[in-house]
Amino acid sequence: MGKDIREDISWAKINEDVLRSLESPRRLYWVILLVAMLAFSVGIGCEVYQYNVGMGVANLDNPHVWGLYIATFIFWIGMSHSGTLLSAILHLMHADWRKPIYRFAEAMTTFSLMTAGLFVMVHLGRLWQFYYSLPYPNERALWPNFQSPLLWDAMAIFTYLSSSVIFLFIGMIPDLAICRDHLHPGWRKKLYTLLALGWEGTDRQWRNFRITYLTVACFLIPLAVSVHSIVASDFAMSQQPGWHVTSFPPYFVAGALYSGCAAIVTLFIILRYVFKFEEYMTLPILKKTVRLTFAIAMVWTYLNAVEFAAVWYSHDQAAKDVLIQKATGPYAPFWWMMIFCGSVVPLTLAFKRFQTNIPVLFAVSLLLNLGMWLERWMIVAPTFSHGYYPWTWDHNQWPSLIQWGMVFGSFGWFALLFMVFCKVFPSVSMYEVKEMVYHRRLASESQAAAKGAH
Amino acid sequence: MIENNFNRRDFLKVLGWGGAAVTLSGCGFTSVQDGTETVVSYVEPTEYALPGIGVYFNSTCAQCDAGCSITGRVREGRALKLEGNAASSINRGKMCGLGQAGVQAHYNPDRLREPMFKGQPVAWDKALGLIDEKVKTLKGDDVAFLTGGMSGHVKVLFKNYMDALGSKNHYVYEAVSPSVVRAANKKAYGVEAPRLRLDKAKAVVSFGADFLGAWVSPVHFSQQYAQFRKGNRPEGRGVLVQIEPKMTLTGANADRWIPLRPGTDGVLALGIIHALAKNGLSVPADVAAAVKDYAPERVSQETGVSVEQIGKLAALLKTHTPSLVLAGDAAEGYQHGSQNAAAIALLNRVLGNVGKTIEAPANVPFPQIAAQGGNRAALQALNGKLASGKVQMLFVHGANPVYTAPLSLKFKENLNKATFKVVFAHYMDETALQADLVLPLDSALEDWATAVPEYLPEGAQLNVQQPLMEKLHAGTRGTGDILLALLKQRRANEYGKFDDFYAYLRNAVVSIKGALGGGGKDEDTFWAETLSEGLVKLPGSGGNLSSKASAAGLHFPAVVEDAAYPLRLIPSVTANMRDGRNANQPWLQESPDPLTTIVWDSWVEIHPKTAAKLGIVEGDIVEVASKSGSIKAQAYLFPGIHPDAVSVPLGYGHEAMGRYAKGVGANAFAMLDAVSDQETGELAMNETRVKIGKTGQRIIVIKEEGVAGGKQAGKKIAARLASDKVDLSKEV
Amino acid sequence: MQSFFRSIILLAGLFFYASSHAADALPPLTTADNLGPKVEQPIEFPHNRHAGLRDPADAGDPSVPAKGGMEINCMYCHTGARRSAVAAIPPLQKCIGCHQTINSVRETPRIQKLFEYWEAKKAIPWKKVHDLPDFVRFNHERHIQRFIFAQGKPVQEACGYCHGDVRAMTVARRSKPLSMGWCATCHQKDHPVDAVSGKTSHGPNDCWQCHK
Amino acid sequence: MSQHHILALYNNFEEAETAIAELRAADIKGFNFDDLTLKSPIEHHEVEEVLGNRPANVQWFTLGGALMGGLLGFFLISGAQANFYSQLKGGKPIVPLPPNFVLTYEMFILGGVFITVLGFLVCAGLPAKRSPLYSAKVSEDQVGILVKADAAAAPTLKGIFAKHQAIEIQEEAGK
Amino acid sequence: MSVSNLLENWSKVRHTHPVGDVPHEEYKWAMAIDLDACTGCNACSVACYAENNIAVVGKEKYAHGQAMHWMRIERYWDEDEREFPDQGAQFLPMMCQQCEAAPCETVCPVGATNHTADGLNSQVYNRCVGSRYCSANCPFKVRYFNWWDYPDQENAWPDEMKQQLNPDVTVRTKGVMEKCTFCVQRLTAAKNMARNEGRLVKDGEVQTACQQACPTNAISFGNLVDAESRVHKQWKQQQVELAEDAQAKDEYFTDLRGYRILEDLRAYPSVMYLERVRESAI
């Protein structure tokens, strides 16, 4: 296995390579951007229509009151987690191979959270009254219901989003300073000058920077866990068969990290090509990420099994019925597909041969995410179709094109934000790559010295 | 805008207050508004109406002929909701869904707004003038009247107008009516509508009488049924057995529902008598002789009811006296319908129920206002007369024959042989479309009338129907007013003094106040009380009942099968739709049929076994074809029907009448064979034989019932106890 | 160093202030006046002439402009107030009832207009001034019964609490917010249940009491 | 007495460190060691020994922020729940602790993160004006040492810088 | 309500309901439905449409399962595979059970649905933002969402029919959840009248629309606190306890008919059903 990164790259070259990504990406970049815009405008169209005509256009009904919106909402929340995994957890573990790739992972976190936020909105029957659910002193002297898991969601997502934005920004300050110093004048230079807050890399700044970065990282890890366990409690706290499951929080968190890692692999491959980052986003790093993904995939598979087992051995007949319903009822094809994508497909990653085979990885990572999306859908929908009350069982209700349109559009929205970000801000952390190179060189030199001594 | 006869009813004026248009903004604007909405106040105050407070007026429900008394809630001059009037012995403050929908008949957007002559709007005096000219040119016998069952002073005016024209051709027609049973009752008891006392009976055996759903007076019978079921009643909890080929709502509530081979009701009745005789019940010799061939085995083989079951029935009837045996639509709708009814009457007599649970109805002191029930024979008779071209001019009121007449009668063609057809109508229905002159009627909540129900559960009573609010449409008129105007054309001297029907009615009622038990009171008080009560209880003797049901001449033709048309069509009368006159009321369309839970469409009930044989599954669009016609409708696999029969609800499949009725479902009347009961000549509703074919289309049946299909998945949701497992005596 | 501690303390102060305030936060509104827009009425009805005080001398506080008012009880015209959910606009006949006999003003334009309506037997299309949203159920009867009849508050005060000092108005104009929070400010006070017993109780806080 | 700013740029940390070490050892009149600032493209805490311990206090902000966030959270929520309109919900107490703990926890983190960042800006003196002498090289690959001293001390300082192969030495007369 | 106040009333805001709660003081509206009397005739359902401004959704939307009937009549068949349902069908009127500890209440993000002092499960239309969580968490699925803007739907209320709308009940616009309210507008009116006279509402003084229509008196409704009320007597006689999730009587008194649906979910419904009785001999 090769080195994660060449140790003889000069710091100047790092600067210039990364800065180049802000100037001249491959043509593919613009193609992606265009497609994203189209997809997003489709989503917008659907929402406008739904807003004016009513939720009915989503073809939801009683009892199927929730649909793809909630499922996709969970999906995006999940997606956001591995950003934190890479930047925070691995940071604490001093796994320095994360350094070239954590920046875009964090960006992914931020933007998928924004996307998730959109789904809360489009789900609401009366979007125009959204402000009712915000806690602020108002002339009605009313507060939202703090008992509702949905409100916890809102709170958690707000915390998580703001924190990750800050984390992303703080971590970027030294790089912004670099951009400020080394880009030719223009609106961007002004922007960077503003955002760099006059960073000069003095010892005082670095000292506090180190502590701050560490602290925020420490906060972010429990936060990330809490966020998805709260999303899980939307279901676990409810009383419905198939939702009222104790193991949901860890299960959701695992699923989140899983889909996140898969997404990172996908984006890794795209960025690597689009911005010519072969030097930094190297195959060995990719390999590490893939192995991480594989590990988490297995965790998820296990927790899945645990959940089924728990239901199976419980005395809750209704829950059992729902589970059987999933495996045999109208949703069976999707359910089995989820099992396949989520638990079988990742096995390919166990093979060294595939761990660095970019086309395979690309395909696999997409399949994994498909599986994870299906998982969310399979959590939400079947419970409605086969709940406690037999009279209202309803097995033939399917999402309308409007719902699909918005799901589709959300990917456009995400891609749009993400791609714009990567073009405007350095998606590889220059100063940390420098540190990485520096420390690795020191290390290997000392090794060499040690050898020489013998 | 207000008809002159209303200005004394100023409080009926509609106010803008909390007006619907405003209410509709519902969850709209969320903050205080200033000076956008208008508040209209009365010009003159009334002691009744205070804005924001509901006022209640008593009237009479006109949704069916049962004659329930209603109380309408009026606010700011708008009739909002109908409740039952507790003072009435018929519905005692209760109401059925059909009655609740009365407001939708009133506010219906498809109501006729002005008279139409050959499709063109005309002014009222012009319209009435046209009639005047026409009748002048005709002799009385050329003029015929087709009306629904009627009573009270509207009936009186009708009769008088016919006299004025010298016409004897009054055809009183109800597409759905117990007319055969009526005749049989007349024979057996000497009265057409004896009082039935379910509340006194220990057991009720009903041959297809859907008294909880759509038979005669459902609300009243439902209340009796509730009494009948009470465990803490002296007679103890009653037992209900329903015997019919297609499960009705009543069948669904029976302790035992017995599917019977269509048409064999009489045989079973005699079989039961036979069994009773065996069990040692003393049976008159003539009867014993008549039933001697009806040994359980034979009966069982003919009727498809097991010998054991027949035994059980006999045992039940023997132990539970008094009991009550009813003959309903399912029993009477055959060529030998009268026979069936007679046999059942005989069973009652043998059981000695006559006088115990079958009582004499009170007789109405004034025969001219007494109810005249409609029947189906009338239509056939009129049809014949029309066909022969003897009818020049035809008045139609309270009936929609073009829709309800079987195609095989060719009624529509014959109708057009009449040169001048006047139709009184609320909607532009199928018959109105054929009319030369259409006269738009006030709704029942706008109109004045009196009514004497045909079925009188207690003493006779005169129901008053009075306006609950001002007219919605200036162009409509009350039946009474129209008739009065027509009569003025003929007998000005006699009717000139009444400036409107209200005046006539008040005068007519007040003039007989003595007989109505208001002797002591002065006219105004009496009238005021009458209006506030909404009804007058008529004093007067109960009639007397004869028990002369005889076994003489009872014979039942063996059921002949028809290979080409293997199945029996049972057109079902549903509580929502009845004969289809209320089809344009959306609440009724959207309230699911109790048994199939289907909405907004008609359906074909097939027993799963039969369906399996024909390869039909739920949702298949099947064609039901008889000799005289065919319909297409969705199949619904229904366990509660005899395998040899299929059932289609009546009342759907209108081609006109309004947005909610038009094109919904298929019209089962159209395909009926014109077979009649031999004695009464009534159209035999259940005599039509049909065959069923798949069309290849399949749809998802739109119904309330979900995929669970009426299963409870092992949960205790709708629970049931066996009567011997429960102690009802101490219940509240 | 101590600059840093100062900032810490400052921050702490800020947080506690913010938290306690936010927790205490009730509607920003008190019973402070907030005038609604002027409303164009078919007849510019002078409340001050009818309900206003007879002459300034009687007026307890001089701020009340009471040039020759009639001191007519609100409920003389708004008869619904004590027995119905809505106070009601008096029927036209009521106006006429008095004004037939008052010849002094018979020829003034407003009264002439009034009689035009009367002769035409047309109801006057008054504009609603205090128009709550349709999902709000405000019951005049209960408030009047409780505060005027049970507790014995003077009519002007009881009505005026929501409708402002009508004595000083010509055409009535909304002078209170009538917002939910404003209702609450009064509902959560303890009011004596009647004049005699010292018992008090606050208004209902159940959503369905006022929302339908 | 006029002050001078001197910036020396080095190729690597070793040279910079030795230079700093010497400056520290040599007690130069008119030059206070606290006025020495090290500027580097990457974070390199080995220099701290030579620089001596300079305080970093962000963690105190963190502590305060987190605690206050938590408190605010709990009291805001419980207080709001117990307001005039308090209505029973699902048979749970009007102020149910488990949900409030969830939200308190979130607020705890929120406060922590925000105030930490605030603290960072305070402690690191950001945002700041650009200091008089700044070389873009520092954000590329060179290590800079910025000192403030009396004009008198300037030559000595420059001497020392030069001795340790400073690539470049800039000087500027400050106020 | 200030923090200090919170601390003062701590115990007040900490008790649970209905178990271990201070009982309802004046009113606890409840129902008892006798399935033996119920014939499944649908009168109650239509009466409910009339009283509560419920929209008629029309064929197509009904097909999508978007019907709004607050009160629905369910029809069950026996599940032994007999050829004929010769014991008839089972009918069950199902409407909001007004649970004492309603699962829908806790989850509403804006607190649009609450437990009122009278023991009702209130639904405040104008507060609802349409998250539909309440319906998702309702075991009986008796909450109905306005998927479309029914007031503007031609087939729901053409202009003439708008005049029939009950001014005491809000007409719900799109995006709002709605459900059976036990005809709260009638209850409020009755309570106001009673208060004017300084008394409590007497039994029979107020009826729900469904109860008033029901031709067989299958539905009885009233104040469970009032020992004189019919409902109270029925619950007592059937030994059904409001605050129990499993009735003691089920152990030994099997000859009592009273039961509540899905009781074990601990929602404590306010509607008691009386089992249907069928003659075993015939």
mmCIF file of N, CA and C in Angstrom, chain A residues 379-436:
data_model
loop_
_atom_site.group_PDB
_atom_site.id
_atom_site.type_symbol
_atom_site.label_atom_id
_atom_site.label_comp_id
_atom_site.label_asym_id
_atom_site.label_seq_id
_atom_site.Cartn_x
_atom_site.Cartn_y
_atom_site.Cartn_z
ATOM 1 N N ILE A 379 -38.955 2.403 6.731
ATOM 2 C CA ILE A 379 -39.310 2.670 8.131
ATOM 3 C C ILE A 379 -40.623 3.433 8.178
ATOM 4 N N VAL A 380 -40.764 4.419 7.287
ATOM 5 C CA VAL A 380 -41.925 5.308 7.374
ATOM 6 C C VAL A 380 -43.201 4.645 6.856
ATOM 7 N N ALA A 381 -43.169 4.178 5.616
ATOM 8 C CA ALA A 381 -44.428 3.837 4.931
ATOM 9 C C ALA A 381 -45.177 2.623 5.484
ATOM 10 N N PRO A 382 -44.520 1.455 5.626
ATOM 11 C CA PRO A 382 -45.307 0.257 5.948
ATOM 12 C C PRO A 382 -46.135 0.384 7.226
ATOM 13 N N THR A 383 -45.589 1.086 8.224
ATOM 14 C CA THR A 383 -46.361 1.228 9.459
ATOM 15 C C THR A 383 -47.724 1.852 9.198
ATOM 16 N N PHE A 384 -47.765 2.810 8.293
ATOM 17 C CA PHE A 384 -49.062 3.434 7.998
ATOM 18 C C PHE A 384 -50.000 2.444 7.321
ATOM 19 N N SER A 385 -49.449 1.650 6.445
ATOM 20 C CA SER A 385 -50.327 0.781 5.651
ATOM 21 C C SER A 385 -50.902 -0.346 6.492
ATOM 22 N N HIS A 386 -50.318 -0.587 7.665
ATOM 23 C CA HIS A 386 -50.736 -1.786 8.410
ATOM 24 C C HIS A 386 -50.643 -1.531 9.912
ATOM 25 N N GLY A 387 -51.301 -0.467 10.364
ATOM 26 C CA GLY A 387 -51.141 -0.061 11.762
ATOM 27 C C GLY A 387 -51.972 -0.870 12.741
ATOM 28 N N TYR A 388 -52.319 -0.235 13.851
ATOM 29 C CA TYR A 388 -53.070 -0.937 14.900
ATOM 30 C C TYR A 388 -54.482 -1.257 14.450
ATOM 31 N N TYR A 389 -55.068 -0.405 13.640
ATOM 32 C CA TYR A 389 -56.512 -0.492 13.445
ATOM 33 C C TYR A 389 -56.856 -1.105 12.096
ATOM 34 N N PRO A 390 -57.253 -2.370 12.090
ATOM 35 C CA PRO A 390 -57.420 -3.115 10.830
ATOM 36 C C PRO A 390 -58.322 -2.400 9.826
ATOM 37 N N TRP A 391 -59.389 -1.753 10.318
ATOM 38 C CA TRP A 391 -60.325 -1.155 9.374
ATOM 39 C C TRP A 391 -59.625 -0.167 8.449
ATOM 40 N N THR A 392 -58.594 0.494 8.948
ATOM 41 C CA THR A 392 -57.955 1.535 8.133
ATOM 42 C C THR A 392 -56.713 1.031 7.407
ATOM 43 N N TRP A 393 -56.498 -0.273 7.414
ATOM 44 C CA TRP A 393 -55.365 -0.774 6.635
ATOM 45 C C TRP A 393 -55.534 -0.383 5.175
ATOM 46 N N ASP A 394 -54.434 0.024 4.574
ATOM 47 C CA ASP A 394 -54.515 0.534 3.207
ATOM 48 C C ASP A 394 -53.224 0.153 2.494
ATOM 49 N N HIS A 395 -53.309 -0.837 1.630
ATOM 50 C CA HIS A 395 -52.088 -1.378 1.041
ATOM 51 C C HIS A 395 -51.774 -0.848 -0.348
ATOM 52 N N ASN A 396 -52.685 -0.091 -0.934
ATOM 53 C CA ASN A 396 -52.304 0.411 -2.258
ATOM 54 C C ASN A 396 -52.325 1.927 -2.313
ATOM 55 N N GLN A 397 -51.346 2.503 -1.648
ATOM 56 C CA GLN A 397 -51.166 3.953 -1.713
ATOM 57 C C GLN A 397 -49.718 4.196 -2.076
ATOM 58 N N TRP A 398 -49.506 4.928 -3.154
ATOM 59 C CA TRP A 398 -48.138 5.162 -3.613
ATOM 60 C C TRP A 398 -47.910 6.645 -3.806
ATOM 61 N N PRO A 399 -46.667 7.104 -3.578
ATOM 62 C CA PRO A 399 -46.371 8.535 -3.699
ATOM 63 C C PRO A 399 -46.638 9.027 -5.117
ATOM 64 N N SER A 400 -47.079 10.273 -5.217
ATOM 65 C CA SER A 400 -47.345 10.814 -6.548
ATOM 66 C C SER A 400 -46.045 11.355 -7.151
ATOM 67 N N LEU A 401 -46.123 11.724 -8.406
ATOM 68 C CA LEU A 401 -44.937 12.273 -9.087
ATOM 69 C C LEU A 401 -44.448 13.535 -8.381
ATOM 70 N N ILE A 402 -45.389 14.255 -7.761
ATOM 71 C CA ILE A 402 -44.979 15.481 -7.054
ATOM 72 C C ILE A 402 -43.961 15.121 -5.970
ATOM 73 N N GLN A 403 -44.282 14.086 -5.201
ATOM 74 C CA GLN A 403 -43.329 13.690 -4.153
ATOM 75 C C GLN A 403 -41.994 13.297 -4.763
ATOM 76 N N TRP A 404 -42.062 12.450 -5.772
ATOM 77 C CA TRP A 404 -40.806 12.029 -6.405
ATOM 78 C C TRP A 404 -40.058 13.238 -6.932
ATOM 79 N N GLY A 405 -40.815 14.150 -7.520
ATOM 80 C CA GLY A 405 -40.185 15.341 -8.079
ATOM 81 C C GLY A 405 -39.383 16.087 -7.036
ATOM 82 N N MET A 406 -39.939 16.191 -5.833
ATOM 83 C CA MET A 406 -39.229 16.951 -4.815
ATOM 84 C C MET A 406 -38.021 16.189 -4.296
ATOM 85 N N VAL A 407 -38.159 14.872 -4.205
ATOM 86 C CA VAL A 407 -36.997 14.073 -3.806
ATOM 87 C C VAL A 407 -35.870 14.290 -4.806
ATOM 88 N N PHE A 408 -36.237 14.190 -6.074
ATOM 89 C CA PHE A 408 -35.288 14.403 -7.158
ATOM 90 C C PHE A 408 -34.669 15.790 -7.043
ATOM 91 N N GLY A 409 -35.550 16.779 -6.861
ATOM 92 C CA GLY A 409 -35.080 18.153 -6.779
ATOM 93 C C GLY A 409 -34.107 18.354 -5.629
ATOM 94 N N SER A 410 -34.338 17.639 -4.532
ATOM 95 C CA SER A 410 -33.459 17.863 -3.370
ATOM 96 C C SER A 410 -32.021 17.494 -3.717
ATOM 97 N N PHE A 411 -31.855 16.459 -4.537
ATOM 98 C CA PHE A 411 -30.482 16.098 -4.926
ATOM 99 C C PHE A 411 -29.868 17.220 -5.752
ATOM 100 N N GLY A 412 -30.687 17.822 -6.599
ATOM 101 C CA GLY A 412 -30.197 18.952 -7.369
ATOM 102 C C GLY A 412 -29.744 20.081 -6.460
ATOM 103 N N TRP A 413 -30.582 20.415 -5.520
ATOM 104 C CA TRP A 413 -30.301 21.499 -4.565
ATOM 105 C C TRP A 413 -28.984 21.233 -3.845
ATOM 106 N N PHE A 414 -28.846 19.972 -3.374
ATOM 107 C CA PHE A 414 -27.628 19.627 -2.649
ATOM 108 C C PHE A 414 -26.408 19.777 -3.556
ATOM 109 N N ALA A 415 -26.487 19.152 -4.719
ATOM 110 C CA ALA A 415 -25.349 19.195 -5.650
ATOM 111 C C ALA A 415 -24.994 20.644 -5.976
ATOM 112 N N LEU A 416 -26.019 21.463 -6.161
ATOM 113 C CA LEU A 416 -25.792 22.866 -6.502
ATOM 114 C C LEU A 416 -24.955 23.537 -5.418
ATOM 115 N N LEU A 417 -25.470 23.488 -4.191
ATOM 116 C CA LEU A 417 -24.749 24.119 -3.082
ATOM 117 C C LEU A 417 -23.331 23.580 -2.998
ATOM 118 N N PHE A 418 -23.212 22.260 -3.058
ATOM 119 C CA PHE A 418 -21.924 21.634 -2.821
ATOM 120 C C PHE A 418 -20.923 22.065 -3.887
ATOM 121 N N MET A 419 -21.368 22.009 -5.128
ATOM 122 C CA MET A 419 -20.447 22.321 -6.219
ATOM 123 C C MET A 419 -20.033 23.787 -6.173
ATOM 124 N N VAL A 420 -20.983 24.672 -5.908
ATOM 125 C CA VAL A 420 -20.636 26.086 -5.807
ATOM 126 C C VAL A 420 -19.610 26.272 -4.697
ATOM 127 N N PHE A 421 -19.846 25.622 -3.567
ATOM 128 C CA PHE A 421 -18.920 25.756 -2.443
ATOM 129 C C PHE A 421 -17.503 25.360 -2.873
ATOM 130 N N CYS A 422 -17.407 24.192 -3.519
ATOM 131 C CA CYS A 422 -16.075 23.686 -3.866
ATOM 132 C C CYS A 422 -15.365 24.609 -4.844
ATOM 133 N N LYS A 423 -16.167 25.358 -5.581
ATOM 134 C CA LYS A 423 -15.529 26.264 -6.547
ATOM 135 C C LYS A 423 -15.090 27.551 -5.857
ATOM 136 N N VAL A 424 -15.813 27.946 -4.836
ATOM 137 C CA VAL A 424 -15.524 29.239 -4.206
ATOM 138 C C VAL A 424 -14.518 29.091 -3.064
ATOM 139 N N PHE A 425 -14.587 27.977 -2.356
ATOM 140 C CA PHE A 425 -13.680 27.787 -1.228
ATOM 141 C C PHE A 425 -12.792 26.567 -1.471
ATOM 142 N N PRO A 426 -11.596 26.598 -0.912
ATOM 143 C CA PRO A 426 -10.692 25.458 -1.092
ATOM 144 C C PRO A 426 -11.293 24.200 -0.484
ATOM 145 N N SER A 427 -11.544 23.197 -1.310
ATOM 146 C CA SER A 427 -12.189 21.987 -0.791
ATOM 147 C C SER A 427 -11.143 21.016 -0.254
ATOM 148 N N VAL A 428 -9.875 21.371 -0.386
ATOM 149 C CA VAL A 428 -8.836 20.621 0.324
ATOM 150 C C VAL A 428 -8.154 21.596 1.272
ATOM 151 N N SER A 429 -8.021 21.162 2.521
ATOM 152 C CA SER A 429 -7.462 22.074 3.521
ATOM 153 C C SER A 429 -5.960 22.194 3.329
ATOM 154 N N MET A 430 -5.528 23.360 2.863
ATOM 155 C CA MET A 430 -4.112 23.488 2.503
ATOM 156 C C MET A 430 -3.224 23.415 3.721
ATOM 157 N N TYR A 431 -3.557 24.215 4.736
ATOM 158 C CA TYR A 431 -2.616 24.272 5.866
ATOM 159 C C TYR A 431 -2.497 22.912 6.527
ATOM 160 N N GLU A 432 -3.605 22.156 6.525
ATOM 161 C CA GLU A 432 -3.502 20.853 7.191
ATOM 162 C C GLU A 432 -2.745 19.860 6.340
ATOM 163 N N VAL A 433 -2.910 19.969 5.025
ATOM 164 C CA VAL A 433 -2.097 19.090 4.177
ATOM 165 C C VAL A 433 -0.628 19.417 4.398
ATOM 166 N N LYS A 434 -0.352 20.720 4.544
ATOM 167 C CA LYS A 434 1.039 21.089 4.839
ATOM 168 C C LYS A 434 1.502 20.414 6.119
ATOM 169 N N GLU A 435 0.696 20.552 7.171
ATOM 170 C CA GLU A 435 1.053 19.900 8.443
ATOM 171 C C GLU A 435 1.310 18.428 8.197
ATOM 172 N N MET A 436 0.375 17.804 7.473
ATOM 173 C CA MET A 436 0.466 16.358 7.219
ATOM 174 C C MET A 436 1.817 16.051 6.579
#
